[in-house]
PDB file of C-alpha atoms in Angstrom:
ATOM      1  CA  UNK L   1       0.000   0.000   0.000  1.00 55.00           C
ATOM      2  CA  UNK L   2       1.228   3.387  -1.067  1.00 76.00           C
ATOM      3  CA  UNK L   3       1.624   6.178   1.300  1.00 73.00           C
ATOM      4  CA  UNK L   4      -1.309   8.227  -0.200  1.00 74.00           C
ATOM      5  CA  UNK L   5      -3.541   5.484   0.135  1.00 79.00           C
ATOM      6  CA  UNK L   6      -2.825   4.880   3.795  1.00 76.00           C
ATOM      7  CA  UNK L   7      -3.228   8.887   4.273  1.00 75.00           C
ATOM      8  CA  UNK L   8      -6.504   8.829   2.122  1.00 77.00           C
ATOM      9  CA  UNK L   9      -7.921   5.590   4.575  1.00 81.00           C
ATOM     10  CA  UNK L  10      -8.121   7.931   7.499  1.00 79.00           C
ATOM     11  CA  UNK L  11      -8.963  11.326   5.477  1.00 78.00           C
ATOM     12  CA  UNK L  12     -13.290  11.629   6.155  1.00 75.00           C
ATOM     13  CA  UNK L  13     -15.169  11.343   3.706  1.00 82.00           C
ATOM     14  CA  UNK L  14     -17.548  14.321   3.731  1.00 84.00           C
ATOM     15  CA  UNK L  15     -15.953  17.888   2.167  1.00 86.00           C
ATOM     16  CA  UNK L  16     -16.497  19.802   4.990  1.00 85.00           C
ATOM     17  CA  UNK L  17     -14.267  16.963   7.449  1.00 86.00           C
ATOM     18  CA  UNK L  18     -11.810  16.715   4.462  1.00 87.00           C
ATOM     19  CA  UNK L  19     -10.973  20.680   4.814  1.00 93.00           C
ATOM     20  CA  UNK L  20     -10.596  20.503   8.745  1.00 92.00           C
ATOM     21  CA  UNK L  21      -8.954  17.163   8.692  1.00 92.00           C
ATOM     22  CA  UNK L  22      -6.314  18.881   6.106  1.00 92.00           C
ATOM     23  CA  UNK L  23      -6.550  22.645   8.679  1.00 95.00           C
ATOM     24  CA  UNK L  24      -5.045  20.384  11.647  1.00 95.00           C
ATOM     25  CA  UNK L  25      -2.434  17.900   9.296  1.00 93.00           C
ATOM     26  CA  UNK L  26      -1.092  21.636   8.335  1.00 93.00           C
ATOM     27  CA  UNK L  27      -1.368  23.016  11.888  1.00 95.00           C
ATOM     28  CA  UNK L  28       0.201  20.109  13.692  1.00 93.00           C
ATOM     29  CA  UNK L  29       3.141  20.207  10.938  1.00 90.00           C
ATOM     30  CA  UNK L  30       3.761  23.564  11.351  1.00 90.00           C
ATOM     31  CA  UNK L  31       3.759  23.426  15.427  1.00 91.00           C
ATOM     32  CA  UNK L  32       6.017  20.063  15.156  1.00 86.00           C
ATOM     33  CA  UNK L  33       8.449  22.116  13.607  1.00 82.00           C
ATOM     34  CA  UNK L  34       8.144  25.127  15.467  1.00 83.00           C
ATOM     35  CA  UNK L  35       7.542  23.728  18.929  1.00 84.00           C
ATOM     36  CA  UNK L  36       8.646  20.125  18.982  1.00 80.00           C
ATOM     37  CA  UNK L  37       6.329  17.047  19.786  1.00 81.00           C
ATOM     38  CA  UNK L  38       4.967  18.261  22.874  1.00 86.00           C
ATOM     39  CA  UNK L  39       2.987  20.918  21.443  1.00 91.00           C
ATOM     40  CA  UNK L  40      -0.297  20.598  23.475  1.00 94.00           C
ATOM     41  CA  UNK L  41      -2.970  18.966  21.247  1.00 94.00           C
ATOM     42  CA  UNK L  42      -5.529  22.041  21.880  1.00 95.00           C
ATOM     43  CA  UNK L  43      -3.136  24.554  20.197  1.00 96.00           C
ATOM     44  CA  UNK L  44      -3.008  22.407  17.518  1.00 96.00           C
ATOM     45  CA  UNK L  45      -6.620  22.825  16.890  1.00 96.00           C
ATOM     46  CA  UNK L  46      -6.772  26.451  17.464  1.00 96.00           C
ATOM     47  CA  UNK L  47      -4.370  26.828  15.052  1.00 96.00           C
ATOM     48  CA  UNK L  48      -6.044  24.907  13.080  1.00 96.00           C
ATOM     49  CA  UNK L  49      -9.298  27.179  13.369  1.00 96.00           C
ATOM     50  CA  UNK L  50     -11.686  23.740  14.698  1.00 95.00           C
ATOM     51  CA  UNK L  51     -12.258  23.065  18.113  1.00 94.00           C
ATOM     52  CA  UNK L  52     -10.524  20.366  20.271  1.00 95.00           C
ATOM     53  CA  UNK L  53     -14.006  17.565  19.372  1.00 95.00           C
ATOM     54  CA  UNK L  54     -13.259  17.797  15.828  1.00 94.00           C
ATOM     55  CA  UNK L  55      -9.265  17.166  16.660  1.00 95.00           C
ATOM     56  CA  UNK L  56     -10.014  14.007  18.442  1.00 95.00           C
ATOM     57  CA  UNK L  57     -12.692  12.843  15.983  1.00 93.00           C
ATOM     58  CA  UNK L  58     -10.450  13.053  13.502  1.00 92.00           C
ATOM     59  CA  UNK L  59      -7.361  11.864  15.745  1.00 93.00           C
ATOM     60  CA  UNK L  60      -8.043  10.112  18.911  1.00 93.00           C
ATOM     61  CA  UNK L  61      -4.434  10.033  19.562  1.00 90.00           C
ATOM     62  CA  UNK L  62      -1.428  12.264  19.715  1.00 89.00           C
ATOM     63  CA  UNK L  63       0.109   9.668  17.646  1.00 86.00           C
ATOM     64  CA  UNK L  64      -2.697   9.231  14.983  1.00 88.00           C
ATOM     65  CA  UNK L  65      -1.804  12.635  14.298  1.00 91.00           C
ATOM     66  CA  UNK L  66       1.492  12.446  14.445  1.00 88.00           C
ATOM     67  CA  UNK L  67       1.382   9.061  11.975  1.00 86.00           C
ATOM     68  CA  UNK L  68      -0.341  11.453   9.382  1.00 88.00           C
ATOM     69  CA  UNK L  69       2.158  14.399   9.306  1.00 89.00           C
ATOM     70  CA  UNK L  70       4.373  11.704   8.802  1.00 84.00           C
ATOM     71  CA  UNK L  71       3.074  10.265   5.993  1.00 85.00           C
ATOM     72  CA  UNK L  72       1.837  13.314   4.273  1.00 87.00           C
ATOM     73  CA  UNK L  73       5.526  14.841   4.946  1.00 86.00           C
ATOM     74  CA  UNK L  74       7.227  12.122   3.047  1.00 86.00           C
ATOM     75  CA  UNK L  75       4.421  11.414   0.609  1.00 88.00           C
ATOM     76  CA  UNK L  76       4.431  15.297  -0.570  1.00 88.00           C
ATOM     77  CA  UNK L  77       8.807  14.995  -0.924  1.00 88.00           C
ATOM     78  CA  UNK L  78       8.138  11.765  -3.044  1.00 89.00           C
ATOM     79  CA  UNK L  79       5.458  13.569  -5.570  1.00 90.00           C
ATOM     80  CA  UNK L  80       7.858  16.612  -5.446  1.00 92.00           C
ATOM     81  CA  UNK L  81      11.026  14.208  -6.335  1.00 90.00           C
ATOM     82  CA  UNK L  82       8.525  12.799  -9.347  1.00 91.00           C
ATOM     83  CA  UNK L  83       7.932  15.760 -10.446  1.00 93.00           C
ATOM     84  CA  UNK L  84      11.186  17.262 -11.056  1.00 93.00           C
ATOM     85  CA  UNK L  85      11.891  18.337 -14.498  1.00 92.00           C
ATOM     86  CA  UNK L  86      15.432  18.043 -15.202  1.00 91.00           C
ATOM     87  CA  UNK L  87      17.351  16.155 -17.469  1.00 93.00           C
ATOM     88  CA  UNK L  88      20.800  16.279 -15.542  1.00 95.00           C
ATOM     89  CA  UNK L  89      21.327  13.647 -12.876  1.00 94.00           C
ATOM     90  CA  UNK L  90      23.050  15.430 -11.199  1.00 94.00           C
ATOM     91  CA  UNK L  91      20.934  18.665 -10.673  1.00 94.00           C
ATOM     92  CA  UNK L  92      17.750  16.868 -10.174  1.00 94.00           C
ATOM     93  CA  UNK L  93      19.377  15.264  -7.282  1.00 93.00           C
ATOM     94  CA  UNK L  94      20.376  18.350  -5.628  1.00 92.00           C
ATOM     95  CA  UNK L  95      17.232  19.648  -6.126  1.00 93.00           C
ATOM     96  CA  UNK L  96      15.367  16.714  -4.107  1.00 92.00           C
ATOM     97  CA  UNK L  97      18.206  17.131  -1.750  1.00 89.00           C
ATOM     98  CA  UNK L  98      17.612  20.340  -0.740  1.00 86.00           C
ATOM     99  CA  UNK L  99      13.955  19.697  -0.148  1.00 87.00           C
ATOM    100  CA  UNK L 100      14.187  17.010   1.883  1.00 85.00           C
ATOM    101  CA  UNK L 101      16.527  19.173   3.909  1.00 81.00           C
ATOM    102  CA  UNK L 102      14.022  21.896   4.025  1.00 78.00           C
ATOM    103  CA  UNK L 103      11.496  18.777   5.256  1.00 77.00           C
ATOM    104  CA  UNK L 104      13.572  17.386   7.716  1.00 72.00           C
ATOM    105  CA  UNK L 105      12.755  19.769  10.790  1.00 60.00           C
ATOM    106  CA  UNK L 106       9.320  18.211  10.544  1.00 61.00           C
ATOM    107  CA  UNK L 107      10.528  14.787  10.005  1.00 62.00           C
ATOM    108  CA  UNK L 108      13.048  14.270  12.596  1.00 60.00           C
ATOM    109  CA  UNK L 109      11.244  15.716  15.149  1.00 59.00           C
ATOM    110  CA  UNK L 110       8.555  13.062  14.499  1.00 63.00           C
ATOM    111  CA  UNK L 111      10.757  10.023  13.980  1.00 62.00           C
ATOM    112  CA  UNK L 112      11.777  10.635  17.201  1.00 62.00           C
ATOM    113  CA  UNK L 113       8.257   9.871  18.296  1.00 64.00           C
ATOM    114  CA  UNK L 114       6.995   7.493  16.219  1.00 67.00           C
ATOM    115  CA  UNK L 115       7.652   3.775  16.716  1.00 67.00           C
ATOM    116  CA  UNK L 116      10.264   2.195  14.387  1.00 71.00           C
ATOM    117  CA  UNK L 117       8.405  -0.777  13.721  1.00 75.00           C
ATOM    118  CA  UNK L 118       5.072   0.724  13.019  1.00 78.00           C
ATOM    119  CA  UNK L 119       3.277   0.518   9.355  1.00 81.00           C
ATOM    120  CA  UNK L 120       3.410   4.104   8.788  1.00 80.00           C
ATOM    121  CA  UNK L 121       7.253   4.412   9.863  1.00 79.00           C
ATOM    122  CA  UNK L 122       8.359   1.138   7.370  1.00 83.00           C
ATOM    123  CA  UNK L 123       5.848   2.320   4.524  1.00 85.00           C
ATOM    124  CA  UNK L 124       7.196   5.851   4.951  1.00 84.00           C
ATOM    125  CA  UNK L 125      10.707   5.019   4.573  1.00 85.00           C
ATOM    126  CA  UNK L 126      10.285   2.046   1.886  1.00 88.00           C
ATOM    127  CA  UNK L 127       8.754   4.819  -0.335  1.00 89.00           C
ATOM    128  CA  UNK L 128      11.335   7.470   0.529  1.00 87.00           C
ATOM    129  CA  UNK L 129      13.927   4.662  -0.300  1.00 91.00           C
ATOM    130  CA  UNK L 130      11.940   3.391  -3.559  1.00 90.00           C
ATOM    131  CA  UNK L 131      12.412   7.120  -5.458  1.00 91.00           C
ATOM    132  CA  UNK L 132      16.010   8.126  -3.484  1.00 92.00           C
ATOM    133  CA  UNK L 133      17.480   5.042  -4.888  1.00 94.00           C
ATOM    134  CA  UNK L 134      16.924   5.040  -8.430  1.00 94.00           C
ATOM    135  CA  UNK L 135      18.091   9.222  -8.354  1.00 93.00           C
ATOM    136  CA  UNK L 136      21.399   8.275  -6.902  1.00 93.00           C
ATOM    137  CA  UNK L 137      21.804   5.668  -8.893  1.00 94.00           C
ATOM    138  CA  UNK L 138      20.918   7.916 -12.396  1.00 94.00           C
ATOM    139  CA  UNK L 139      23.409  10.560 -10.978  1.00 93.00           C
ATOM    140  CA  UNK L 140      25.950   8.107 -10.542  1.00 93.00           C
ATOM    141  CA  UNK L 141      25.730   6.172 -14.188  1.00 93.00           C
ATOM    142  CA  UNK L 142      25.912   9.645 -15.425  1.00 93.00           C
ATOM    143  CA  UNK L 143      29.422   9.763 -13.237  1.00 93.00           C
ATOM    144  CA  UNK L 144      28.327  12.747 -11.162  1.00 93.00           C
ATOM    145  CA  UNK L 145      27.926  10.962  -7.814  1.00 93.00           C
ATOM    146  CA  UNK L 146      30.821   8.958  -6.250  1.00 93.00           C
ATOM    147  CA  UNK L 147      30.598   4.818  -6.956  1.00 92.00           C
ATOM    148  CA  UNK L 148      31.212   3.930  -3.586  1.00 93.00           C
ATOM    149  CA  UNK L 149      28.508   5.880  -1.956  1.00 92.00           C
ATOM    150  CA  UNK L 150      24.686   4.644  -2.237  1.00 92.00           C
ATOM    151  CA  UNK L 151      21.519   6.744  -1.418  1.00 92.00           C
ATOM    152  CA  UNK L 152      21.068   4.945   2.171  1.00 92.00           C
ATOM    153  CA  UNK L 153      24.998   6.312   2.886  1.00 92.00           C
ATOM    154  CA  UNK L 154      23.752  10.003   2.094  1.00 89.00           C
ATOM    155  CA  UNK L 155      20.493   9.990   3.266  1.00 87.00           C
ATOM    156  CA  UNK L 156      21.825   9.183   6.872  1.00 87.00           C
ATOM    157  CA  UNK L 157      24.959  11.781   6.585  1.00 87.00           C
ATOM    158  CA  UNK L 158      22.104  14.154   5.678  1.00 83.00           C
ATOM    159  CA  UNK L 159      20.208  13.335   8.245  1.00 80.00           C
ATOM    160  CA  UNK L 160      22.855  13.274  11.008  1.00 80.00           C
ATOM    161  CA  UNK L 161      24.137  16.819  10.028  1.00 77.00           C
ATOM    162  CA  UNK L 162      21.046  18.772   9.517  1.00 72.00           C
ATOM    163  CA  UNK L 163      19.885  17.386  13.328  1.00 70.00           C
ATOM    164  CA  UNK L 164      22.663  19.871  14.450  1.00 70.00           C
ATOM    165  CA  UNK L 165      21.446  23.159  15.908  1.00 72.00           C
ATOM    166  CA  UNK L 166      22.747  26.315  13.653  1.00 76.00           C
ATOM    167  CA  UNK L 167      22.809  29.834  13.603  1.00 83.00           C
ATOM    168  CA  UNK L 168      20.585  30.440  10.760  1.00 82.00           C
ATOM    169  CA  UNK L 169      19.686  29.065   7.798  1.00 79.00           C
ATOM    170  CA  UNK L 170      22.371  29.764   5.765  1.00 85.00           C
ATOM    171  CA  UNK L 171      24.858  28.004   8.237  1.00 84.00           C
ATOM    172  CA  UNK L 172      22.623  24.980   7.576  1.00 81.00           C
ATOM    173  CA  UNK L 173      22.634  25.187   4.006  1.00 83.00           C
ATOM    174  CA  UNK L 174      26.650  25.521   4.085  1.00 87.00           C
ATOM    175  CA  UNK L 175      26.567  22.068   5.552  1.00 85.00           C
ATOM    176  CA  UNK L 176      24.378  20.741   3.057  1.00 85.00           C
ATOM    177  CA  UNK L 177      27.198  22.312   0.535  1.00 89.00           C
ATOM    178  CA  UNK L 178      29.384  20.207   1.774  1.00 89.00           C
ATOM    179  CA  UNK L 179      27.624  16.767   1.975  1.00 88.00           C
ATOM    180  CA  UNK L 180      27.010  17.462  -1.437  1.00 90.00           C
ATOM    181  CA  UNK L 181      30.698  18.319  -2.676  1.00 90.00           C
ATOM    182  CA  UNK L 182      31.182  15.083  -0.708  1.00 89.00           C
ATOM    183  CA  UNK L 183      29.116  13.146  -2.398  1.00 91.00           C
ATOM    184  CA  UNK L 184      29.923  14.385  -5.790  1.00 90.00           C
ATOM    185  CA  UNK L 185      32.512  12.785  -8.096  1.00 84.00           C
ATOM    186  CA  UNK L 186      35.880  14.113  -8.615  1.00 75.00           C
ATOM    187  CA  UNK L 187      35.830  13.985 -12.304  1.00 72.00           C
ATOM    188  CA  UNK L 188      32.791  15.759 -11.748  1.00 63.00           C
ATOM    189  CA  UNK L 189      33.988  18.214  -9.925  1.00 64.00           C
ATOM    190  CA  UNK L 190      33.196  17.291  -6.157  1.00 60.00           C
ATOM    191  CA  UNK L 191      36.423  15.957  -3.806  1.00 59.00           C
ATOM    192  CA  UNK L 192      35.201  12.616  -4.505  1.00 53.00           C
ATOM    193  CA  UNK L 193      37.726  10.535  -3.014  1.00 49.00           C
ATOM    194  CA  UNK L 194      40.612  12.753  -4.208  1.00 47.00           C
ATOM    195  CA  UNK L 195      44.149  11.860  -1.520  1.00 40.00           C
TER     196      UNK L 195
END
């Protein structure tokens, strides 16, 4: 089961529940990144603009919630990956990159939370690892992306750097830079594995 299937099982069914079901996926994301996990689950909904019944209609659990951000996080960086309309390798992996840097406040804050061995967790990350894959692997028949680096190698250097605490943005970004030069070829350009 895809990731927008599982998200689309719990969505309601009536218009009106759709639109506040999608008010407090966007609310909670935003607070999650902003406040961290704990945010209490009544701000959520008045950020939302619905009151605290419709919250736990729609999400009896902190969790349930949580499980949904998830998956609508990782199934929105998928579509964006698949929609990417560039003919270099190596460009239309940096561009993925740098959104799934941009999504990883979000992500890791909820990772943290959810359970490693639940559906949503192992569907999440088999999809993420379905599309990553095959755009390494592009860049690197191309010869822009080292040979002995796969997508699971960057994905966790990504993810271990951009957990750090910076100063701004821009600091953040730098780092990214650099993971990329890293991961870039040197007859492409990137240190590769120059000595």
């Amino acid at each position: 089961m895809d990731l927008a299937e599982l998200l689309e099982r719990r969505r309601p069914r009536r218009a009106d529940a759709r639109r506040n079901f999608d008010a407090l996926l966007a609310a909670a994301s935003a607070a999650y990144t902003q406040d961290g996990p704990d945010v209490p689950m009544e701000e959520i909904a008045r950020r939302a603009g619905v009151g605290v019944a419709t919250l736990y209609r729609n999400f009896p659990t902190r969790v349930d919630l949580m499980e949904c951000v998830y998956l609508r996080l990782v199934d929105e960086l998928v579509r964006f990956g698949e929609s990417i309309d560039e003919p270099d390798p190596w460009a239309a992996l940096v561009v993925w990159l740098r959104r799934f840097v941009e999504d990883l406040a979000t992500k890791q804050v909820l990772g943290t939370v959810l359970p490693l061995e639940s559906v949503v967790y192992l569907s999440s990350r088999k999809a993420l690892y379905a599309f990553a894959e095959p755009l390494f692997q592009r860049a690197q028949r191309a010869g822009s992306v080292r040979a002995d680096v796969d997508a699971d190698d960057v994905l966790r250097v990504v993810f271990a750097v951009t957990a750090g605490v910076y100063r701004d943005d821009a600091q953040r970004g730098r780092a990214v830079e650099m993971i990329l030069d890293g991961v870039r070829s040197a007859a492409a350009g990137g240190v590769g594995r120059r000595r």
